Coordinates of C-alpha atoms and ligand atoms in Angstrom, one line a residue:
A1 CA -7.8 27.5 15.8
K2 CA -5.2 26.4 18.3
A3 CA -4.3 29.0 20.9
D4 CA -0.6 28.1 21.3
G5 CA 2.0 30.6 20.2
K6 CA 3.3 28.6 17.4
S7 CA -0.1 28.4 15.6
R8 CA -0.7 32.1 16.2
W9 CA 2.6 32.9 14.6
A10 CA 1.6 30.8 11.7
L11 CA -1.3 33.2 10.9
Y12 CA 1.3 35.7 9.8
D13 CA 2.9 33.4 7.4
P14 CA 0.6 33.6 4.3
D15 CA 2.0 30.4 2.7
R16 CA 1.6 28.4 5.7
N17 CA -1.7 29.9 6.4
A18 CA -3.0 28.9 3.0
K19 CA -1.7 25.4 3.5
E20 CA -3.5 25.2 6.8
V21 CA -6.7 26.4 5.3
A22 CA -6.4 23.8 2.5
R23 CA -5.7 21.1 5.0
F24 CA -8.7 22.2 7.1
T25 CA -11.0 22.3 4.1
L26 CA -9.9 18.9 3.0
S27 CA -10.3 17.2 6.3
A28 CA -13.6 18.9 7.0
T29 CA -15.1 17.8 3.6
M30 CA -13.7 14.2 3.7
P31 CA -16.6 12.5 5.4
A32 CA -19.1 13.9 3.0
A33 CA -16.7 13.0 0.1
L34 CA -16.8 9.4 1.3
E35 CA -20.6 9.6 1.3
R36 CA -20.7 11.1 -2.2
D37 CA -18.4 8.5 -3.7
E38 CA -15.6 10.9 -4.6
F39 CA -12.9 8.4 -3.8
Y40 CA -11.8 5.7 -6.2
V41 CA -9.2 3.0 -6.4
D42 CA -6.5 2.5 -9.1
Y43 CA -4.6 -0.8 -9.3
Q44 CA -0.9 -1.3 -9.9
P45 CA 0.4 -4.7 -11.1
L46 CA 2.8 -6.8 -9.0
V47 CA 4.8 -8.7 -11.6
R48 CA 6.8 -12.0 -11.1
L49 CA 10.3 -11.3 -12.4
E50 CA 10.8 -14.8 -13.6
D51 CA 8.1 -14.8 -16.2
S52 CA 6.4 -11.4 -16.1
T53 CA 3.1 -12.9 -14.7
V54 CA 0.9 -10.4 -12.9
V55 CA 0.5 -12.2 -9.6
G56 CA -1.1 -9.4 -7.7
V57 CA -2.3 -5.8 -7.8
E58 CA -1.9 -3.0 -5.2
A59 CA -5.0 -1.0 -4.5
L60 CA -4.1 2.7 -4.4
V61 CA -6.8 5.2 -3.4
R62 CA -7.4 8.6 -5.0
W63 CA -9.8 11.5 -4.4
Q64 CA -11.6 13.1 -7.3
H65 CA -12.2 16.4 -5.6
P66 CA -15.0 18.6 -7.1
E67 CA -12.8 21.7 -6.6
F68 CA -9.2 20.6 -6.5
G69 CA -9.4 17.8 -9.1
R70 CA -7.7 14.5 -8.7
L71 CA -5.8 14.3 -5.4
A72 CA -3.0 11.7 -4.7
P73 CA -3.1 9.9 -1.4
D74 CA -0.1 11.9 -0.1
R75 CA -2.5 14.8 0.1
F76 CA -5.1 13.3 2.3
I77 CA -4.1 9.9 3.9
E78 CA -2.1 11.6 6.7
L79 CA -5.1 14.0 7.4
A80 CA -7.4 11.0 7.5
E81 CA -5.1 9.4 10.0
E82 CA -5.2 12.5 12.2
T83 CA -9.0 12.8 12.1
G84 CA -9.6 9.1 12.3
L85 CA -11.5 9.0 9.0
I86 CA -8.9 6.6 7.8
V87 CA -10.8 3.8 9.5
P88 CA -14.0 4.1 7.5
L89 CA -12.1 5.2 4.4
G90 CA -9.7 2.3 4.7
R91 CA -12.7 -0.1 5.2
W92 CA -14.3 1.4 2.0
V93 CA -11.0 0.8 0.0
L94 CA -10.8 -2.8 1.4
R95 CA -14.4 -3.5 0.3
R96 CA -13.9 -1.9 -3.1
A97 CA -10.7 -3.9 -3.7
C98 CA -12.3 -7.2 -2.6
E99 CA -15.3 -6.7 -4.8
Q100 CA -12.9 -6.0 -7.7
A101 CA -10.8 -9.1 -6.8
R102 CA -14.0 -11.1 -6.8
R103 CA -14.7 -10.0 -10.4
W104 CA -11.2 -10.9 -11.5
R105 CA -11.7 -14.3 -9.8
E106 CA -14.9 -14.9 -11.8
E107 CA -13.3 -14.0 -15.1
F108 CA -9.8 -15.4 -14.7
G109 CA -10.2 -18.2 -12.1
E110 CA -7.1 -19.5 -10.4
S111 CA -4.8 -17.2 -12.4
A112 CA -6.6 -14.0 -11.0
P113 CA -4.2 -11.7 -9.2
F114 CA -4.6 -11.2 -5.4
V115 CA -5.3 -7.6 -4.3
S116 CA -2.9 -5.9 -1.9
V117 CA -4.5 -3.2 0.3
N118 CA -2.6 -0.7 2.4
L119 CA -3.5 -0.6 6.1
A120 CA -2.9 2.6 8.0
V121 CA -1.4 2.5 11.5
R122 CA -4.7 3.5 13.0
Q123 CA -6.5 0.6 11.2
S124 CA -4.0 -1.9 12.5
R125 CA -5.0 -0.8 16.0
D126 CA -8.7 -0.9 15.3
P127 CA -10.3 -3.6 17.5
E128 CA -12.9 -4.2 14.7
L129 CA -10.2 -4.9 12.1
V130 CA -10.4 -8.7 12.1
R131 CA -14.2 -8.8 12.1
D132 CA -14.4 -6.2 9.3
V133 CA -12.0 -8.1 7.1
K134 CA -13.8 -11.4 7.7
R135 CA -17.1 -9.9 7.0
I136 CA -15.9 -8.3 3.7
L137 CA -14.3 -11.5 2.5
D138 CA -17.5 -13.4 3.3
E139 CA -19.7 -10.9 1.6
C140 CA -17.5 -10.9 -1.5
A141 CA -17.1 -14.7 -1.3
L142 CA -13.4 -14.1 -1.8
P143 CA -10.9 -16.7 -0.7
P144 CA -8.7 -15.1 2.0
N145 CA -5.5 -15.8 0.1
Q146 CA -6.7 -13.5 -2.6
L147 CA -6.2 -10.6 -0.2
Q148 CA -2.9 -9.2 1.0
L149 CA -2.6 -6.4 3.6
E150 CA 0.4 -4.1 3.5
L151 CA 1.5 -2.6 6.8
T152 CA 4.6 -0.4 7.4
E153 CA 7.1 -1.4 10.0
S154 CA 5.7 1.2 12.4
A155 CA 2.2 -0.2 12.1
I156 CA 3.4 -3.7 13.0
M157 CA 6.1 -3.0 15.5
G158 CA 4.5 -0.3 17.5
T159 CA 4.0 -0.4 21.2
A160 CA 0.8 -2.3 21.6
D161 CA 0.2 -6.0 21.2
E162 CA -3.2 -5.6 19.5
P163 CA -1.9 -5.2 16.0
L164 CA 0.1 -8.4 16.4
E165 CA -2.8 -10.4 17.6
A166 CA -5.0 -9.1 14.8
L167 CA -2.3 -10.0 12.3
R168 CA -2.0 -13.5 13.7
A169 CA -5.8 -14.0 13.4
L170 CA -5.8 -12.6 9.9
S171 CA -2.8 -14.8 8.9
E172 CA -4.5 -17.8 10.3
M173 CA -7.6 -17.0 8.2
G174 CA -5.3 -17.2 5.2
V175 CA -4.9 -13.5 4.5
R176 CA -1.4 -12.6 3.2
I177 CA 0.5 -10.0 5.2
A178 CA 3.2 -7.8 3.7
I179 CA 5.6 -5.3 5.3
D180 CA 5.5 -2.1 3.2
D181 CA 8.4 0.2 2.5
F182 CA 10.7 -2.3 4.1
G183 CA 14.2 -1.0 5.1
T184 CA 13.0 2.6 5.7
G185 CA 11.5 2.3 9.2
Y186 CA 12.3 0.9 12.5
S187 CA 12.9 -2.8 12.1
N188 CA 13.5 -5.2 14.8
L189 CA 15.1 -8.0 12.8
A190 CA 15.0 -10.5 15.7
Y191 CA 11.3 -9.9 15.9
L192 CA 10.7 -10.4 12.2
K193 CA 11.2 -14.1 12.7
H194 CA 8.1 -14.4 14.9
L195 CA 5.8 -12.1 12.9
P196 CA 3.0 -13.6 10.8
V197 CA 4.3 -12.0 7.6
H198 CA 4.5 -13.5 4.1
E199 CA 6.1 -10.8 2.0
L200 CA 8.6 -8.0 2.3
K201 CA 8.2 -5.0 0.0
I202 CA 11.5 -3.2 -0.4
A203 CA 11.1 0.6 -0.6
G204 CA 11.5 2.3 -3.9
S205 CA 14.2 4.6 -2.5
F206 CA 16.7 1.8 -2.8
M207 CA 16.2 1.4 -6.5
E208 CA 18.1 4.5 -7.5
G209 CA 21.5 2.8 -7.3
L210 CA 20.3 -0.1 -9.4
R211 CA 20.0 2.1 -12.5
A212 CA 23.2 1.0 -14.2
A213 CA 23.3 -2.7 -14.8
D214 CA 27.1 -2.8 -14.4
E215 CA 27.6 -1.0 -11.1
E216 CA 28.5 -3.9 -9.0
D217 CA 29.6 -1.9 -6.0
A218 CA 26.8 0.5 -5.6
V219 CA 25.6 0.7 -2.0
D220 CA 22.0 0.2 -3.0
V221 CA 22.8 -3.0 -4.8
Q222 CA 24.3 -4.3 -1.6
I223 CA 21.3 -3.2 0.5
V224 CA 18.8 -4.7 -1.9
S225 CA 20.7 -8.0 -2.1
T226 CA 20.9 -8.2 1.6
L227 CA 17.2 -7.5 2.0
V228 CA 16.4 -10.2 -0.6
Q229 CA 18.6 -12.7 1.2
L230 CA 17.1 -11.8 4.5
A231 CA 13.6 -12.3 3.2
H232 CA 14.5 -15.7 1.7
A233 CA 16.3 -16.8 4.9
L234 CA 13.0 -16.1 6.7
R235 CA 11.1 -18.0 3.9
L236 CA 9.3 -14.8 2.9
G237 CA 8.5 -13.5 -0.6
V238 CA 10.1 -10.3 -1.6
T239 CA 8.9 -7.5 -3.9
A240 CA 10.8 -4.5 -5.1
E241 CA 8.9 -1.3 -5.4
G242 CA 9.5 1.7 -7.6
V243 CA 11.1 -0.3 -10.5
E244 CA 11.4 2.3 -13.3
T245 CA 13.9 0.9 -15.8
P246 CA 14.7 -2.3 -17.6
A247 CA 18.2 -2.3 -16.1
Q248 CA 16.7 -2.2 -12.6
A249 CA 14.3 -5.1 -13.4
K250 CA 17.1 -7.1 -14.8
R251 CA 19.4 -6.5 -11.9
L252 CA 16.6 -7.4 -9.4
H253 CA 16.0 -10.6 -11.2
R254 CA 19.7 -11.5 -11.0
I255 CA 19.7 -10.6 -7.3
G256 CA 17.0 -13.2 -6.8
C257 CA 14.1 -10.8 -6.0
D258 CA 10.7 -12.5 -6.7
T259 CA 8.4 -9.7 -7.7
G260 CA 8.6 -6.2 -9.1
Q261 CA 6.3 -3.2 -9.0
G262 CA 6.8 0.1 -10.8
W263 CA 6.4 2.2 -13.9
F264 CA 8.7 -0.1 -15.8
F265 CA 6.0 -2.7 -15.6
A266 CA 2.8 -0.6 -15.3
K267 CA 1.5 2.6 -13.7
P268 CA -1.5 2.4 -11.3
M269 CA -4.5 2.0 -13.6
K270 CA -8.3 1.4 -13.9
P271 CA -9.7 -2.1 -13.4
A272 CA -10.6 -2.3 -17.1
E273 CA -6.9 -1.7 -18.0
I274 CA -5.9 -4.5 -15.6
D275 CA -8.5 -6.7 -17.4
E276 CA -6.7 -6.0 -20.7
M277 CA -3.3 -6.8 -19.2
L278 CA -4.6 -10.1 -17.8
R279 CA -6.1 -11.1 -21.1
R280 CA -2.8 -10.7 -22.9
Ligands
C2E1 P1 3.0 3.0 -1.2 O1 2.2 2.0 -0.5 O2 4.5 2.9 -1.1 O3 2.5 2.9 -2.7 C1 3.4 3.0 -3.8 C2 3.5 4.4 -4.4 O4 4.5 4.5 -5.3 C3 2.2 4.8 -5.1 O5 2.0 6.2 -4.9 C4 2.6 4.5 -6.5 O6 1.8 5.2 -7.5 C5 4.0 4.9 -6.6 N1 4.8 4.3 -7.6 C6 4.5 3.1 -8.3 N2 5.5 2.8 -9.2 C7 6.4 3.8 -9.1 C8 7.6 4.0 -9.7 O7 8.1 3.3 -10.6 N3 8.3 5.1 -9.3 C9 7.9 6.0 -8.4 N4 8.6 7.0 -8.1 N5 6.7 5.8 -7.7 C10 6.0 4.7 -8.1 P2 0.6 6.7 -4.6 O8 -0.5 6.0 -5.3 O9 0.7 8.2 -4.7 O10 0.4 6.4 -3.0 C11 1.2 7.0 -2.1 C12 1.1 6.4 -0.7 O11 -0.2 6.6 -0.2 C13 1.2 4.9 -0.8 O12 2.6 4.5 -0.8 C14 0.5 4.5 0.5 O13 1.4 4.6 1.6 C15 -0.6 5.5 0.6 N6 -1.8 4.9 0.2 C16 -2.3 4.8 -1.0 N7 -3.6 4.2 -1.0 C17 -3.8 3.9 0.3 C18 -4.9 3.3 1.0 O14 -5.9 2.9 0.5 N8 -4.8 3.3 2.4 C19 -3.7 3.8 3.1 N9 -3.7 3.7 4.4 N10 -2.7 4.3 2.4 C20 -2.7 4.4 1.1
CA2 CA1 1.9 0.0 -0.2
CA3 CA1 5.4 1.0 -0.4

């Protein structure tokens, strides 16, 4: 345990203590969990608003914990970032997703969806990143344009130059780069112009105001329209996340947004369920 006063005080807060113990247990058992294959990946469709085609799927990791049951990434991704386990875990997700993309490619050919994989800040700064991605694509015999990497603004626009160089190399290989949760972080718009990015993903938090199809003046509508226009001015594709209602989908289409993701279209699901969707 840490010896500073704050942590010691925490010992007398039973709630906080229990949380700390749970955190510690999770982070301590994560490496073995990776070995034992307790993680798995669900996929959520990215749907073209124009014609409802599934153009891509986002890979979302879960942990089937023997004691605590199914854990959402919010429970363990941050921990994995802190311990550094995110690097091997993220690499595992990447491989898993590329293997799956390869299977879709075999079955559905040119109309197979690309897979979109989240990249943690720590991964974006990992000197092995480009080599890892290249090796995985090679081993899966997957065309690089069937892979998209999602990074948050902070992962891209941090302090160091390394992530940028890595992104340039990946982009030159043909891998698609998306900015995740766009509009919620620190964005340097002047900088955006020079980034090797293909897609902006507008954070789901802006969808709330799009609920009513007739609320022309809602602030969220203005924000989303502006972000869509910005993306298109930069010749980038744009995806809206967290689309939950038909009104939101309709409004987004009218605004000119290219792609939607959210419960209205489909929840994250098993590969077999994606297969079914693609066959329809
Ligand atoms: P994210 O990248 O923003 O992923 C979208 C999250 O929104 C997912 O949560 C998804 O299940 C949820 N979602 C989808 N549609 C809707 C909707 O209509 N309404 C609402 N309210 N939510 C919706 P999930 O799967 O719990 O993942 C949470 C976060 O964990 C992700 O947010 C991402 O930042 C992170 N994450 C997930 N998988 C990975 C991974 O393999 N690596 C890394 N580094 N992070 C991951
Ligand atoms: Ca994401
Ligand atoms: Ca997101």
